[in-house]
Amino acid sequence: MTHISANELKIKGVAAIEAVLADHAEAIVSVRGKDRFVVMELAHYHHLRECELDAALAQTRADLAAGRFVQESAQAHVARLDKLA
């Protein structure tokens, strides 16, 4: 992944981001030499969110198939959560 320094962002602004994203899907923004942020096109971000949601759905289906779930009323659920706290 390509890096952009905070100073470069300060000087060049969004043009620095656009230049990097023309050739790469993501760029790391470093502040005082430490990696702090990742920037990407919004469409790429939405794609990653969809992948994350697909993975969560697959995990939920696997849990259901393996019987790793609890079926209870709302009151019983709240009571169980209170015991965990």
XYZ file of C-alpha atoms in Angstrom:
85
model
C 0.000 0.000 0.000
C 1.283 3.450 -0.848
C 1.878 6.077 1.823
C 0.967 9.763 1.923
C 2.379 11.948 4.658
C 0.166 14.383 6.529
C 2.530 17.145 5.417
C 2.027 16.169 1.769
C -1.726 16.309 2.345
C -1.364 19.734 3.903
C 0.579 21.014 0.882
C -1.202 19.237 -1.997
C -4.612 18.568 -0.467
C -6.999 16.170 -2.179
C -4.771 16.150 -5.281
C -2.255 14.031 -3.326
C -4.954 11.470 -2.579
C -6.256 11.463 -6.144
C -2.749 10.920 -7.525
C -2.139 7.871 -5.339
C -5.599 6.389 -5.873
C -5.158 6.616 -9.636
C -2.765 3.641 -9.371
C -3.709 2.012 -6.052
C -6.949 0.974 -4.365
C -5.907 2.335 -0.971
C -3.326 4.648 0.573
C -2.037 4.947 4.119
C -1.785 8.424 5.610
C 1.098 8.768 8.029
C 1.292 11.427 10.714
C 4.717 12.190 12.168
C 6.044 8.979 10.648
C 3.334 6.718 12.080
C 0.611 5.100 9.978
C -2.720 6.554 11.128
C -5.393 6.443 8.419
C -6.394 4.663 5.214
C -8.048 6.487 2.328
C -9.856 4.899 -0.607
C -12.514 5.567 -3.200
C -16.018 5.417 -1.766
C -16.983 2.622 -4.172
C -14.086 0.508 -2.847
C -15.197 1.199 0.729
C -18.747 0.075 -0.110
C -17.356 -3.106 -1.679
C -15.374 -3.863 1.486
C -18.458 -3.267 3.644
C -20.442 -5.701 1.473
C -17.688 -8.303 1.889
C -17.766 -7.763 5.648
C -21.540 -8.200 5.750
C -21.339 -11.330 3.553
C -18.790 -12.810 5.968
C -21.036 -12.035 8.952
C -23.990 -13.664 7.199
C -21.928 -16.772 6.418
C -20.828 -16.977 10.075
C -24.439 -16.611 11.244
C -25.584 -19.380 8.899
C -22.784 -21.624 10.160
C -23.782 -20.907 13.769
C -27.414 -21.740 13.011
C -26.475 -24.961 11.226
C -24.266 -26.007 14.154
C -26.945 -25.179 16.734
C -24.963 -22.328 18.290
C -27.910 -20.086 19.117
C -30.402 -19.370 21.878
C -34.127 -18.993 21.342
C -35.752 -16.963 24.122
C -38.162 -14.134 24.866
C -37.009 -10.521 24.989
C -37.325 -10.521 28.785
C -35.233 -13.675 29.127
C -32.634 -12.207 26.787
C -32.349 -8.991 28.817
C -32.118 -11.002 32.040
C -29.330 -13.140 30.556
C -27.445 -10.014 29.449
C -27.834 -8.459 32.912
C -26.175 -11.550 34.435
C -23.180 -11.083 32.104
C -22.594 -7.469 33.196
